[in-house]
mmCIF file of C-alpha atoms (C1' of nucleotides) in Angstrom:
data_model
loop_
_atom_site.group_PDB
_atom_site.id
_atom_site.type_symbol
_atom_site.label_atom_id
_atom_site.label_comp_id
_atom_site.label_asym_id
_atom_site.label_seq_id
_atom_site.Cartn_x
_atom_site.Cartn_y
_atom_site.Cartn_z
ATOM 1 C CA MET K 18 -6.571 38.344 -74.967
ATOM 2 C CA GLY K 19 -5.337 41.499 -73.319
ATOM 3 C CA GLN K 20 -4.820 43.332 -76.543
ATOM 4 C CA HIS K 21 -7.382 44.908 -78.706
ATOM 5 C CA SER K 22 -8.209 43.118 -81.913
ATOM 6 C CA CYS K 23 -6.703 45.893 -83.984
ATOM 7 C CA CYS K 24 -3.488 45.901 -81.979
ATOM 8 C CA ASN K 25 -2.392 42.306 -82.159
ATOM 9 C CA GLN K 26 0.061 42.858 -84.936
ATOM 10 C CA GLN K 27 3.722 42.241 -84.309
ATOM 11 C CA LYS K 28 5.893 45.118 -83.100
ATOM 12 C CA VAL K 29 3.136 47.621 -82.515
ATOM 13 C CA LYS K 30 4.553 50.632 -80.809
ATOM 14 C CA ARG K 31 2.805 52.121 -77.844
ATOM 15 C CA GLY K 32 3.151 55.113 -75.637
ATOM 16 C CA LEU K 33 3.746 58.699 -76.558
ATOM 17 C CA TRP K 34 3.971 59.692 -80.156
ATOM 18 C CA SER K 35 7.184 61.095 -81.506
ATOM 19 C CA PRO K 36 7.267 64.152 -83.761
ATOM 20 C CA GLU K 37 8.348 61.888 -86.599
ATOM 21 C CA GLU K 38 5.334 59.690 -86.139
ATOM 22 C CA ASP K 39 3.082 62.702 -86.006
ATOM 23 C CA GLU K 40 4.610 63.963 -89.208
ATOM 24 C CA LYS K 41 4.024 60.656 -90.938
ATOM 25 C CA LEU K 42 0.445 60.518 -89.846
ATOM 26 C CA ILE K 43 -0.274 64.106 -90.795
ATOM 27 C CA THR K 44 1.328 63.664 -94.164
ATOM 28 C CA TYR K 45 -0.623 60.556 -94.892
ATOM 29 C CA ILE K 46 -3.988 61.814 -93.709
ATOM 30 C CA THR K 47 -3.736 65.138 -95.456
ATOM 31 C CA THR K 48 -2.866 63.524 -98.754
ATOM 32 C CA HIS K 49 -4.990 60.393 -98.661
ATOM 33 C CA GLY K 50 -7.594 60.880 -96.001
ATOM 34 C CA TYR K 51 -7.976 58.207 -93.402
ATOM 35 C CA GLY K 52 -10.614 55.942 -94.871
ATOM 36 C CA CYS K 53 -10.163 52.711 -92.984
ATOM 37 C CA TRP K 54 -8.098 53.321 -89.883
ATOM 38 C CA SER K 55 -6.868 49.784 -89.749
ATOM 39 C CA GLU K 56 -5.056 50.378 -93.030
ATOM 40 C CA VAL K 57 -3.540 53.701 -92.046
ATOM 41 C CA PRO K 58 -0.533 52.403 -90.088
ATOM 42 C CA ASP K 59 0.719 50.250 -92.946
ATOM 43 C CA LYS K 60 0.158 52.856 -95.583
ATOM 44 C CA ALA K 61 1.609 55.642 -93.474
ATOM 45 C CA GLY K 62 4.595 53.600 -92.424
ATOM 46 C CA LEU K 63 3.735 53.631 -88.759
ATOM 47 C CA GLN K 64 4.181 50.842 -86.259
ATOM 48 C CA ARG K 65 0.990 51.719 -84.502
ATOM 49 C CA CYS K 66 -2.409 50.155 -84.513
ATOM 50 C CA GLY K 67 -5.170 51.874 -86.425
ATOM 51 C CA LYS K 68 -6.955 52.675 -83.270
ATOM 52 C CA SER K 69 -3.992 54.526 -81.905
ATOM 53 C CA CYS K 70 -3.651 56.454 -85.150
ATOM 54 C CA ARG K 71 -7.268 57.434 -85.061
ATOM 55 C CA LEU K 72 -7.010 58.601 -81.487
ATOM 56 C CA ARG K 73 -3.884 60.590 -82.185
ATOM 57 C CA TRP K 74 -5.450 62.269 -85.162
ATOM 58 C CA ILE K 75 -8.776 63.047 -83.557
ATOM 59 C CA ASN K 76 -7.432 64.182 -80.221
ATOM 60 C CA TYR K 77 -4.294 65.951 -81.238
ATOM 61 C CA LEU K 78 -3.336 66.294 -84.869
ATOM 62 C CA ARG K 79 -6.369 67.260 -86.844
ATOM 63 C CA PRO K 80 -6.119 70.820 -88.078
ATOM 64 C CA ASP K 81 -9.331 72.128 -86.587
ATOM 65 C CA ILE K 82 -8.341 71.173 -83.099
ATOM 66 C CA ARG K 83 -8.578 73.964 -80.624
ATOM 67 C CA ARG K 84 -6.064 73.936 -77.862
ATOM 68 C CA GLY K 85 -5.472 75.988 -74.785
ATOM 69 C CA ARG K 86 -7.563 76.743 -71.782
ATOM 70 C CA PHE K 87 -11.302 76.571 -71.878
ATOM 71 C CA THR K 88 -12.954 79.930 -72.064
ATOM 72 C CA PRO K 89 -15.528 80.896 -69.420
ATOM 73 C CA ASP K 90 -18.265 80.465 -71.965
ATOM 74 C CA GLU K 91 -17.026 77.037 -72.901
ATOM 75 C CA GLU K 92 -16.882 76.135 -69.258
ATOM 76 C CA LYS K 93 -20.428 77.233 -68.713
ATOM 77 C CA LEU K 94 -21.546 75.333 -71.730
ATOM 78 C CA ILE K 95 -19.842 72.190 -70.530
ATOM 79 C CA ILE K 96 -21.460 72.502 -67.145
ATOM 80 C CA SER K 97 -24.832 73.059 -68.674
ATOM 81 C CA LEU K 98 -24.567 70.263 -71.160
ATOM 82 C CA HIS K 99 -23.248 67.886 -68.566
ATOM 83 C CA SER K 100 -26.272 68.587 -66.452
ATOM 84 C CA VAL K 101 -28.371 67.538 -69.387
ATOM 85 C CA VAL K 102 -26.563 64.579 -70.855
ATOM 86 C CA GLY K 103 -24.218 63.460 -68.099
ATOM 87 C CA ASN K 104 -20.930 61.863 -69.020
ATOM 88 C CA ARG K 105 -21.623 61.748 -72.703
ATOM 89 C CA TRP K 106 -18.416 63.487 -73.582
ATOM 90 C CA ALA K 107 -18.701 63.009 -77.284
ATOM 91 C CA HIS K 108 -22.092 64.645 -77.244
ATOM 92 C CA ILE K 109 -20.787 67.542 -75.207
ATOM 93 C CA ALA K 110 -17.781 67.856 -77.474
ATOM 94 C CA SER K 111 -20.036 68.094 -80.491
ATOM 95 C CA HIS K 112 -21.272 71.391 -79.100
ATOM 96 C CA LEU K 113 -17.784 72.790 -78.657
ATOM 97 C CA PRO K 114 -16.101 73.106 -82.021
ATOM 98 C CA GLY K 115 -12.480 72.113 -81.944
ATOM 99 C CA ARG K 116 -12.694 70.467 -78.567
ATOM 100 C CA THR K 117 -12.416 66.740 -78.152
ATOM 101 C CA ASP K 118 -14.339 64.464 -75.908
ATOM 102 C CA ASN K 119 -11.092 63.413 -74.304
ATOM 103 C CA GLU K 120 -10.141 66.964 -73.545
ATOM 104 C CA ILE K 121 -13.508 67.763 -72.049
ATOM 105 C CA LYS K 122 -13.478 64.589 -70.044
ATOM 106 C CA ASN K 123 -10.060 65.347 -68.646
ATOM 107 C CA TYR K 124 -11.026 68.875 -67.895
ATOM 108 C CA TRP K 125 -14.175 67.813 -66.163
ATOM 109 C CA ASN K 126 -12.523 65.157 -64.085
ATOM 110 C CA SER K 127 -9.728 67.357 -62.879
ATOM 111 C CA TRP K 128 -12.153 70.131 -62.240
ATOM 112 C CA ILE K 129 -14.360 67.923 -60.149
ATOM 113 C CA LYS K 130 -11.375 66.722 -58.224
ATOM 114 C CA LYS K 131 -10.718 70.301 -57.279
ATOM 115 C CA LYS K 132 -14.273 70.779 -56.207
ATOM 116 C CA ILE K 133 -14.217 67.641 -54.150
ATOM 117 C CA ARG K 134 -11.072 68.706 -52.417
ATOM 118 C CA LYS K 135 -12.512 72.093 -51.763
ATOM 119 C CA HIS K 136 -15.597 70.501 -50.314
ATOM 120 C CA SER K 137 -13.775 68.073 -48.144
ATOM 121 C CA SER K 138 -11.493 70.729 -46.742
ATOM 122 C CA SER K 139 -14.275 73.166 -45.969
ATOM 123 C CA SER K 140 -16.800 70.774 -44.531
ATOM 124 C CA ASN K 141 -16.587 69.031 -41.218
ATOM 125 C CA SER K 142 -15.546 65.459 -40.957
ATOM 126 C CA THR K 143 -18.883 64.078 -39.880
ATOM 127 C CA THR K 144 -19.764 62.661 -43.201
ATOM 128 C CA ASN K 145 -21.689 59.496 -43.299
ATOM 129 C CA ASN K 146 -20.719 56.254 -44.836
ATOM 130 C CA VAL K 147 -22.422 56.925 -48.092
ATOM 131 C CA THR K 148 -20.051 59.700 -48.973
ATOM 132 C CA GLN K 149 -17.022 57.917 -47.705
ATOM 133 C CA ASN K 150 -17.825 54.913 -49.725
ATOM 134 C CA VAL K 151 -18.506 56.632 -52.978
ATOM 135 C CA VAL K 152 -15.685 59.140 -53.231
ATOM 136 C CA HIS K 153 -13.438 57.324 -55.582
ATOM 137 C CA HIS K 154 -11.310 57.731 -58.593
ATOM 138 C CA SER K 155 -14.046 56.906 -60.990
ATOM 139 C CA HIS K 156 -17.730 57.515 -61.483
ATOM 140 C CA LEU K 157 -17.299 61.119 -60.620
ATOM 141 C CA ASN K 158 -20.669 62.121 -61.826
ATOM 142 C CA TYR K 159 -22.532 59.840 -59.545
ATOM 143 C CA ASN K 160 -20.208 60.245 -56.632
ATOM 144 C CA TYR K 161 -20.153 63.955 -56.701
ATOM 145 C CA SER K 162 -23.887 64.012 -56.569
ATOM 146 C CA ASN K 163 -23.758 61.996 -53.439
ATOM 147 C CA ILE K 164 -21.346 64.374 -51.877
ATOM 148 C CA LYS K 165 -23.658 67.226 -52.428
ATOM 149 C CA LEU K 166 -26.637 65.318 -51.191
ATOM 150 C CA ASP K 167 -24.704 64.277 -48.195
ATOM 151 C CA GLN K 168 -24.079 67.858 -47.354
ATOM 152 C CA PHE K 169 -27.735 68.545 -47.568
ATOM 153 C CA ALA K 170 -28.339 65.710 -45.225
ATOM 154 C CA ASN K 171 -26.098 67.288 -42.669
ATOM 155 C CA GLN K 172 -27.929 70.541 -42.651
ATOM 156 C CA GLU K 173 -30.474 71.109 -39.979
ATOM 157 C CA ASN K 174 -32.994 73.057 -41.895
ATOM 158 C CA ILE K 175 -33.164 72.532 -45.543
ATOM 159 C CA THR K 176 -35.111 75.633 -46.272
ATOM 160 C CA THR K 177 -32.918 78.103 -44.457
ATOM 161 C CA ALA K 178 -29.541 76.519 -44.681
ATOM 162 C CA LYS K 179 -27.151 77.998 -47.128
ATOM 163 C CA PRO K 180 -26.530 75.733 -50.047
ATOM 164 C CA PRO K 181 -23.102 74.282 -50.540
ATOM 165 C CA GLU K 182 -20.675 76.922 -51.562
ATOM 166 C CA THR K 183 -19.370 75.317 -54.650
ATOM 167 C CA THR K 184 -21.707 72.811 -55.996
ATOM 168 C CA LEU K 185 -21.299 71.885 -59.520
ATOM 169 C CA PHE K 186 -24.436 70.337 -60.711
ATOM 170 C CA SER K 187 -26.728 67.840 -59.288
ATOM 171 C CA PRO K 188 -29.563 65.636 -60.257
ATOM 172 C CA THR K 189 -31.733 68.094 -58.466
ATOM 173 C CA CYS K 190 -31.203 71.045 -60.682
ATOM 174 C CA PRO K 191 -31.596 70.719 -64.396
ATOM 175 C CA ILE K 192 -33.542 73.881 -64.240
ATOM 176 C CA PHE K 193 -33.659 74.421 -67.920
ATOM 177 C CA MET K 194 -35.964 71.507 -68.322
ATOM 178 C CA PHE K 195 -38.619 74.166 -67.793
ATOM 179 C CA GLU K 196 -39.386 77.269 -69.651
ATOM 180 C CA PRO K 197 -36.122 79.149 -69.408
ATOM 181 C CA SER K 198 -37.624 82.494 -68.599
ATOM 182 C CA ASP K 199 -39.564 81.197 -65.630
ATOM 183 C CA SER K 200 -37.285 78.598 -64.281
ATOM 184 C CA LEU K 201 -34.081 80.488 -64.537
ATOM 185 C CA HIS K 202 -35.038 83.783 -63.158
ATOM 186 C CA GLY K 203 -38.560 83.704 -61.861
ATOM 187 C CA THR K 204 -39.144 80.640 -59.791
ATOM 188 C CA THR K 205 -36.046 80.173 -57.762
ATOM 189 C CA THR K 206 -37.351 81.689 -54.606
ATOM 190 C CA GLU K 207 -35.233 81.924 -51.522
ATOM 191 C CA SER K 208 -36.665 78.873 -49.874
ATOM 192 C CA SER K 209 -36.928 76.632 -52.834
ATOM 193 C CA CYS K 210 -33.599 77.606 -54.189
ATOM 194 C CA ASN K 211 -31.842 76.142 -51.215
ATOM 195 C CA LEU K 212 -33.340 72.800 -51.824
ATOM 196 C CA GLN K 213 -33.385 72.426 -55.520
ATOM 197 C CA THR K 214 -30.680 74.520 -57.006
ATOM 198 C CA ASP K 215 -27.054 74.339 -57.281
ATOM 199 C CA GLN K 216 -25.528 77.734 -56.855
ATOM 200 C CA TYR K 217 -22.666 77.194 -59.166
ATOM 201 C CA PHE K 218 -24.904 75.808 -61.785
ATOM 202 C CA GLN K 219 -27.320 78.631 -61.303
ATOM 203 C CA ASP K 220 -24.570 81.155 -61.799
ATOM 204 C CA SER K 221 -23.459 79.352 -64.864
ATOM 205 C CA ILE K 222 -26.893 79.417 -66.363
ATOM 206 C CA ASN K 223 -27.428 83.044 -65.584
ATOM 207 C CA GLY K 224 -24.143 83.882 -67.191
ATOM 208 C CA LEU K 225 -24.788 82.108 -70.422
ATOM 209 C CA SER K 226 -24.875 84.161 -73.527
ATOM 210 C CA SER K 227 -27.917 83.763 -75.715
ATOM 211 C CA GLU K 228 -25.828 81.886 -78.205
ATOM 212 C CA THR K 229 -24.614 79.463 -75.606
ATOM 213 C CA TRP K 230 -28.067 79.155 -74.236
ATOM 214 C CA ASN K 231 -29.355 78.202 -77.637
ATOM 215 C CA GLN K 232 -26.729 75.514 -77.803
ATOM 216 C CA VAL K 233 -27.901 74.123 -74.514
ATOM 217 C CA GLN K 234 -31.475 74.233 -75.632
ATOM 218 C CA SER K 235 -30.669 72.433 -78.818
ATOM 219 C CA SER K 236 -29.244 69.561 -76.861
ATOM 220 C CA LEU K 237 -32.254 69.082 -74.667
ATOM 221 C CA PRO K 238 -34.009 65.770 -74.719
ATOM 222 C CA PRO K 239 -37.716 65.469 -75.430
ATOM 223 C CA PRO K 240 -40.144 66.913 -72.889
ATOM 224 C CA ILE K 241 -40.391 65.248 -69.542
ATOM 225 C CA SER K 242 -43.966 64.276 -70.000
ATOM 226 C CA THR K 243 -43.021 61.865 -72.682
ATOM 227 C CA THR K 244 -39.597 60.787 -71.605
ATOM 228 C CA PHE K 245 -38.555 58.770 -68.652
ATOM 229 C CA SER K 246 -35.205 57.446 -69.452
ATOM 230 C CA MET K 247 -32.432 56.652 -67.068
ATOM 231 C CA ASP K 248 -31.141 60.159 -67.465
ATOM 232 C CA THR K 249 -31.391 61.768 -64.115
ATOM 233 C CA MET K 250 -32.519 65.119 -65.338
ATOM 234 C CA ASN K 251 -35.724 63.751 -66.625
ATOM 235 C CA TYR K 252 -36.929 63.087 -63.137
ATOM 236 C CA LEU K 253 -36.792 66.480 -61.708
ATOM 237 C CA PRO K 254 -39.277 69.067 -62.833
ATOM 238 C CA PRO K 255 -42.146 67.765 -60.689
ATOM 239 C CA LEU K 256 -39.973 68.061 -57.620
ATOM 240 C CA ILE K 257 -38.993 71.571 -58.377
ATOM 241 C CA GLU K 258 -42.522 72.611 -59.083
ATOM 242 C CA ASN K 259 -43.725 71.194 -55.836
ATOM 243 C CA VAL K 260 -40.945 72.601 -53.822
ATOM 244 C CA GLU K 261 -42.166 75.946 -54.918
ATOM 245 C CA ASN K 262 -45.238 75.334 -52.865
ATOM 246 C CA MET K 263 -43.400 74.790 -49.646
ATOM 247 C CA ASP K 264 -44.203 77.325 -46.996
ATOM 248 C CA GLU K 265 -41.563 79.498 -45.448
ATOM 249 C CA GLU K 266 -41.256 77.357 -42.376
ATOM 250 C CA GLY K 267 -40.064 74.577 -44.512
ATOM 251 C CA ASP K 268 -42.934 72.207 -44.570
ATOM 252 C CA HIS K 269 -41.338 69.327 -46.313
ATOM 253 C CA ARG K 270 -44.517 67.515 -46.811
ATOM 254 C CA GLY K 271 -44.830 69.015 -50.220
ATOM 255 C CA VAL K 272 -41.534 67.555 -51.106
ATOM 256 C CA LEU K 273 -42.534 64.177 -49.894
ATOM 257 C CA GLU K 274 -45.799 64.274 -51.711
ATOM 258 C CA CYS K 275 -43.969 65.386 -54.718
ATOM 259 C CA LEU K 276 -41.492 62.614 -54.418
ATOM 260 C CA GLN K 277 -44.203 60.093 -53.981
ATOM 261 C CA GLY K 278 -46.620 61.460 -56.476
ATOM 262 C CA HIS K 279 -44.428 62.622 -59.250
ATOM 263 C CA TRP K 280 -40.954 61.496 -58.802
ATOM 264 C CA VAL K 281 -40.504 58.309 -56.939
ATOM 265 C CA GLU K 282 -43.567 56.491 -58.086
ATOM 266 C CA GLU K 283 -43.210 57.467 -61.664
ATOM 267 C CA THR K 284 -39.509 57.277 -62.006
ATOM 268 C CA HIS K 285 -38.421 54.912 -59.370
ATOM 269 C CA GLN K 286 -36.378 52.682 -61.538
ATOM 270 C CA GLN K 287 -32.680 52.768 -62.049
ATOM 271 C CA CYS K 288 -31.891 56.083 -60.545
ATOM 272 C CA PRO K 289 -29.670 55.777 -57.515
ATOM 273 C CA ASN K 290 -29.129 59.464 -57.135
ATOM 274 C CA ASN K 291 -32.774 60.114 -56.698
ATOM 275 C CA PHE K 292 -33.052 57.521 -54.024
ATOM 276 C CA LEU K 293 -30.156 58.958 -52.184
ATOM 277 C CA PHE K 294 -31.645 62.349 -52.489
ATOM 278 C CA TRP K 295 -34.833 61.158 -50.955
ATOM 279 C CA ASP K 296 -32.987 59.315 -48.317
ATOM 280 C CA ASN K 297 -30.950 62.312 -47.367
ATOM 281 C CA ILE K 298 -33.831 64.692 -47.313
ATOM 282 C CA VAL K 299 -35.647 62.486 -44.907
ATOM 283 C CA GLN K 300 -32.725 61.604 -42.767
ATOM 284 C CA GLY K 301 -31.326 65.053 -42.612
ATOM 285 C CA HIS K 302 -34.355 67.050 -41.758
ATOM 286 C CA GLY K 303 -36.210 65.468 -38.971
ATOM 287 C CA LEU K 304 -39.018 63.926 -40.849
ATOM 288 C CA GLY K 305 -40.619 60.924 -39.392
ATOM 289 C CA GLY K 306 -43.810 59.064 -38.906
ATOM 290 C CA GLU K 307 -45.878 56.872 -41.074
ATOM 291 C CA GLU K 308 -46.883 59.476 -43.561
ATOM 292 C CA GLN K 309 -43.333 60.255 -44.477
ATOM 293 C CA LEU K 310 -42.351 56.745 -45.183
ATOM 294 C CA PRO K 311 -41.056 56.244 -48.633
ATOM 295 C CA PRO K 312 -43.291 54.567 -51.108
ATOM 296 C CA ASN K 313 -43.810 50.920 -50.570
ATOM 297 C CA SER K 314 -40.796 49.063 -51.722
ATOM 298 C CA SER K 315 -42.998 46.958 -53.898
ATOM 299 C CA ASN K 316 -43.426 50.034 -56.016
ATOM 300 C CA MET K 317 -39.779 50.304 -56.555
ATOM 301 C CA GLY K 318 -38.024 49.136 -59.631
ATOM 302 C CA THR K 319 -36.265 45.879 -59.524
ATOM 303 C CA ASN K 320 -32.936 47.600 -59.450
ATOM 304 C CA SER K 321 -33.662 49.860 -56.562
ATOM 305 C CA THR K 322 -32.527 47.606 -53.814
ATOM 306 C CA THR K 323 -29.229 46.901 -55.419
ATOM 307 C CA LEU K 324 -28.472 50.377 -56.588
ATOM 308 C CA SER K 325 -29.229 52.373 -53.530
ATOM 309 C CA PRO K 326 -29.939 52.330 -49.847
ATOM 310 C CA PHE K 327 -33.478 53.384 -50.477
ATOM 311 C CA PRO K 328 -35.716 52.738 -48.776
ATOM 312 C CA SER K 329 -33.025 52.484 -46.216
ATOM 313 C CA SER K 330 -33.292 50.405 -43.125
ATOM 314 C CA SER K 331 -31.816 53.250 -41.159
ATOM 315 C CA PHE K 332 -34.680 55.392 -42.209
ATOM 316 C CA ARG K 333 -37.164 53.136 -40.538
ATOM 317 C CA ASP K 334 -35.025 52.079 -37.618
ATOM 318 C CA ASN K 335 -34.030 55.507 -36.454
ATOM 319 C CA ASN K 336 -36.226 58.000 -34.711
ATOM 320 C CA TYR K 337 -36.342 61.078 -36.780
ATOM 321 C "C1'" DA R 26 20.116 69.993 -55.188
ATOM 322 C "C1'" DA R 27 17.315 66.125 -54.290
ATOM 323 C "C1'" DC R 28 13.223 64.247 -53.280
ATOM 324 C "C1'" DT R 29 8.150 63.816 -52.872
ATOM 325 C "C1'" DC R 30 3.720 64.808 -54.164
ATOM 326 C "C1'" DG R 31 -0.056 66.505 -56.876
ATOM 327 C "C1'" DT R 32 -1.858 67.648 -61.263
ATOM 328 C "C1'" DG R 33 -2.908 67.627 -66.120
ATOM 329 C "C1'" DC R 34 -2.988 65.311 -70.126
ATOM 330 C "C1'" DA R 35 -2.098 61.818 -73.615
ATOM 331 C "C1'" DA R 36 -2.882 57.306 -74.481
ATOM 332 C "C1'" DC R 37 -4.704 52.776 -73.636
ATOM 333 C "C1'" DC R 38 -8.386 49.398 -72.580
ATOM 334 C "C1'" DG R 39 -12.637 47.140 -72.897
ATOM 335 C "C1'" DC R 40 -17.068 47.250 -74.461
ATOM 336 C "C1'" DA R 41 -21.052 48.220 -77.443
ATOM 337 C "C1'" DG R 42 -23.034 48.839 -81.674
ATOM 338 C "C1'" DG R 43 -23.050 49.058 -86.644
ATOM 339 C "C1'" DC R 44 -21.766 47.080 -90.869
ATOM 340 C "C1'" DT R 45 -20.446 43.456 -93.975
ATOM 341 C "C1'" DT R 46 -20.101 38.832 -95.415
ATOM 342 C "C1'" DG T 1 -29.021 34.706 -87.894
ATOM 343 C "C1'" DA T 2 -24.007 34.249 -86.832
ATOM 344 C "C1'" DA T 3 -19.394 35.673 -87.037
ATOM 345 C "C1'" DG T 4 -15.886 38.868 -87.774
ATOM 346 C "C1'" DC T 5 -14.275 43.406 -88.310
ATOM 347 C "C1'" DC T 6 -14.234 48.255 -87.495
ATOM 348 C "C1'" DT T 7 -15.355 52.468 -85.240
ATOM 349 C "C1'" DG T 8 -16.683 55.222 -81.452
ATOM 350 C "C1'" DC T 9 -17.160 55.934 -76.739
ATOM 351 C "C1'" DG T 10 -16.401 56.278 -71.710
ATOM 352 C "C1'" DG T 11 -13.473 54.791 -68.058
ATOM 353 C "C1'" DT T 12 -8.968 54.296 -66.536
ATOM 354 C "C1'" DT T 13 -3.998 54.468 -66.321
ATOM 355 C "C1'" DG T 14 0.637 56.098 -66.663
ATOM 356 C "C1'" DC T 15 3.847 59.574 -67.239
ATOM 357 C "C1'" DA T 16 5.863 64.199 -67.510
ATOM 358 C "C1'" DC T 17 6.253 68.208 -65.157
ATOM 359 C "C1'" DG T 18 5.882 71.790 -61.806
ATOM 360 C "C1'" DA T 19 5.364 73.086 -56.948
ATOM 361 C "C1'" DG T 20 6.538 72.373 -52.423
ATOM 362 C "C1'" DT T 21 9.659 70.775 -48.802
#
DNA sequence: AACTCGTGCAACCGCAGGCTT
DNA sequence: GAAGCCTGCGGTTGCACGAGT
């Protein structure tokens, strides 16, 4: 064990590829094609495993590879697609000709690291344990969501507070799950926007060219009414619609009803971010009393208690 | 100049799923 | 249906390099 099945040959070289190795691989692939990758090393005269050859070719050597910095449009497209499909890098890469999943993944991860640092340096240090526990080297998608939600939780008034300065995306804002014309430009009122949108994401969407927008649209999953997968974005339109009905004083009851009626009860399974979102809304904005209690835990999916703090004990134990 | 640290990127690892036998 | 092999994918690691001290 310890080595991949394709790499258990004797004297398999690892590490960075030399120009000579690249040359051998290019020469072989361009003249013979790659066919079965496991046969490529022998036939090309390389002491690499087939998997390594494949990776080198796909990520670096193939002629249609596009290198260099991501353009603003590519960046926007990545952001948009990531909001739709999450960390499915190969899927995202399929919408960016010449870009590899590895490249996009690296770009995204380093980019998020920057955002996290920016957040942590600009926000005060009174973050709760949730954030501190989840900021880690991996699972950036999930963790970053928590960071944003945590910031919401620390705001006193969700309807008047300024949204985080540089939020990237969140499970609360796949706005293009709606009709683009309405959701993008018509329904993000001042009050609702603070709750449900991500400013960075919003800017990205607004800046998309029609071509890019079409690419995003083409990647959309089936309509929400028929799809409740684990994908976070599928949970959100009801919330956003209901938030629109909140009054200017920030009556959160609509949110709660929404969460109970459309979001939590219907989509309560396997979605930690949503639970945290709920948890933070409630904890951060002075809601209390019987009517605001989260749905009965018996309604929750079997995974809810292990995946998230919702319904949290602190919610019930504290006086909000 | 030497050292440390942070960052970006290439490559590896383990797993899942498809295909073949 | 089971086993083995292969490919593809996402997560993770390690290293080179530049910036800062």
